[in-house]
Coordinates of C-alpha atoms in Angstrom, one line a residue:
X5 CA 0.1 -0.2 0.2
X6 CA 1.1 3.6 -0.8
X7 CA -0.2 5.9 1.7
X8 CA 0.1 9.9 0.5
X9 CA -0.1 12.3 3.4
X10 CA -0.3 16.1 2.0
X11 CA -1.7 19.3 3.3
X12 CA -0.5 22.8 4.3
X13 CA 2.8 23.3 6.6
X14 CA 2.5 22.3 10.0
X15 CA -0.6 20.3 10.1
X16 CA 1.0 17.2 11.7
X17 CA 2.2 15.4 8.3
X18 CA 5.4 14.2 9.7
X19 CA 4.1 13.6 13.1
X20 CA 1.4 11.1 11.5
X21 CA 4.0 9.7 9.2
X22 CA 6.2 8.8 12.4
X23 CA 3.3 7.4 14.1
X24 CA 2.5 5.2 11.1
X25 CA 6.1 4.0 10.8
X26 CA 6.5 3.3 14.7
X27 CA 3.1 1.5 14.9
X28 CA 3.1 -0.5 11.3
X29 CA 6.9 -0.4 10.4
X30 CA 6.0 1.3 7.3
X31 CA 8.7 3.7 6.1
X32 CA 8.2 7.2 4.8
X33 CA 9.8 9.7 2.5
X34 CA 9.6 13.3 3.3
X35 CA 9.0 15.1 -0.2
X36 CA 10.8 18.1 1.3
X37 CA 14.1 16.0 1.4
X38 CA 13.4 15.0 -1.9
X39 CA 12.9 18.4 -3.2
X40 CA 16.1 19.9 -1.4
X41 CA 18.4 16.9 -2.7
X42 CA 17.2 17.6 -6.0
X43 CA 17.8 21.5 -5.6
X44 CA 21.1 21.1 -4.6
X45 CA 22.3 18.1 -6.6
X46 CA 20.9 18.7 -10.3
X47 CA 21.6 22.1 -12.5
X48 CA 18.6 24.1 -13.6
X49 CA 16.0 21.8 -11.7
X50 CA 13.3 24.1 -12.5
X51 CA 12.5 25.5 -9.3
X52 CA 13.5 26.8 -6.1
X53 CA 12.7 26.2 -2.5
X54 CA 11.2 29.6 -2.5
X55 CA 8.9 28.7 -5.1
X56 CA 5.1 28.1 -4.4
X57 CA 4.0 24.7 -3.3
X58 CA 2.1 24.3 -6.8
X59 CA 5.2 25.0 -9.0
X60 CA 7.4 23.0 -6.7
X61 CA 4.4 20.3 -6.8
X62 CA 4.0 20.2 -10.5
X63 CA 7.8 19.7 -10.9
X64 CA 8.2 16.8 -8.3
X65 CA 4.9 15.1 -9.4
X66 CA 6.6 13.0 -12.4
X67 CA 9.3 11.7 -9.7
X68 CA 6.8 10.8 -7.2
X69 CA 4.6 9.1 -9.5
X70 CA 7.4 7.1 -10.5
X71 CA 8.4 6.1 -7.0
X72 CA 5.0 5.3 -6.4
X73 CA 4.5 2.8 -9.5
X74 CA 8.0 1.1 -8.3
X75 CA 7.0 0.4 -4.8
X76 CA 3.7 -1.1 -6.2
X77 CA 5.3 -3.1 -8.8
X78 CA 8.1 -4.2 -6.1
X79 CA 5.2 -5.1 -3.7
X80 CA 6.6 -2.4 -1.3
X81 CA 4.7 -0.3 1.2
X82 CA 5.9 3.3 1.7
X83 CA 4.4 6.7 3.2
X84 CA 5.1 9.5 1.1
X85 CA 4.4 12.9 2.7
X86 CA 4.5 16.6 2.1
X87 CA 2.7 19.6 0.8
X88 CA 3.9 19.4 -2.7
X89 CA 1.5 16.2 -3.2
X90 CA -1.3 18.4 -4.9
X91 CA -4.8 17.0 -4.7
X92 CA -5.3 16.3 -8.6
X93 CA -2.4 14.4 -8.7
X94 CA -3.9 10.9 -7.6
X95 CA -6.0 11.3 -10.5
X96 CA -2.9 10.7 -12.9
X97 CA -2.2 7.2 -11.3
X98 CA -3.9 4.6 -13.7
X99 CA -5.5 1.4 -12.5
X100 CA -4.3 -1.2 -11.5
X101 CA -1.6 1.3 -9.6
X102 CA -4.4 3.5 -8.0
X103 CA -5.9 0.5 -6.3
X104 CA -2.7 0.5 -4.1
X105 CA -3.1 4.3 -3.2
X106 CA -4.5 6.0 -0.2
X107 CA -4.4 9.9 0.0
X108 CA -4.9 11.8 3.0
X109 CA -5.0 15.5 3.2
X110 CA -4.2 16.7 6.7
X111 CA -5.2 20.0 8.2
X112 CA -4.8 19.3 12.0
X113 CA -4.4 23.2 12.6
X114 CA -8.0 23.6 11.2
X115 CA -9.2 21.0 13.6
X116 CA -7.3 22.4 16.9
X117 CA -8.4 25.8 16.0
X118 CA -12.1 24.4 15.7
X119 CA -12.0 23.0 18.9
X120 CA -10.1 26.1 20.7
X121 CA -13.0 28.1 19.0
X122 CA -15.6 26.0 20.0
X123 CA -14.6 26.0 23.8
X124 CA -14.4 29.6 23.7
X125 CA -17.5 29.9 22.3
X126 CA -19.6 27.7 24.8
X127 CA -19.3 29.9 27.9
X128 CA -20.6 32.8 25.7
X129 CA -23.3 31.1 24.6
X130 CA -24.4 29.9 28.2
X131 CA -24.6 33.7 29.7

């Protein structure tokens, strides 16, 4: 199984990946490390670390898709996490490969802010 974890920065993607590694022993790849390795190791890669997530995501997607397909062909599980995995990318994975891919978009900040916001509203509503 391939697990793709994406979402905005600081939403718990790496934490979730680490928890899955510890519990299920599934290795994970941080797309940010791939991005920086390519940026530092390949001349004219076509992006800089300061470019938008969308620009970087489009440049990295063919590489990530190749990694996904190779892991499926080798019957290996992997978690790939990063903000550069864009929602429309998984539509690019054809069957039967797509049957092995699970995609999760995290936004724990939104959930936490919602909890805090609701806790603050309750006393106001009760008055």
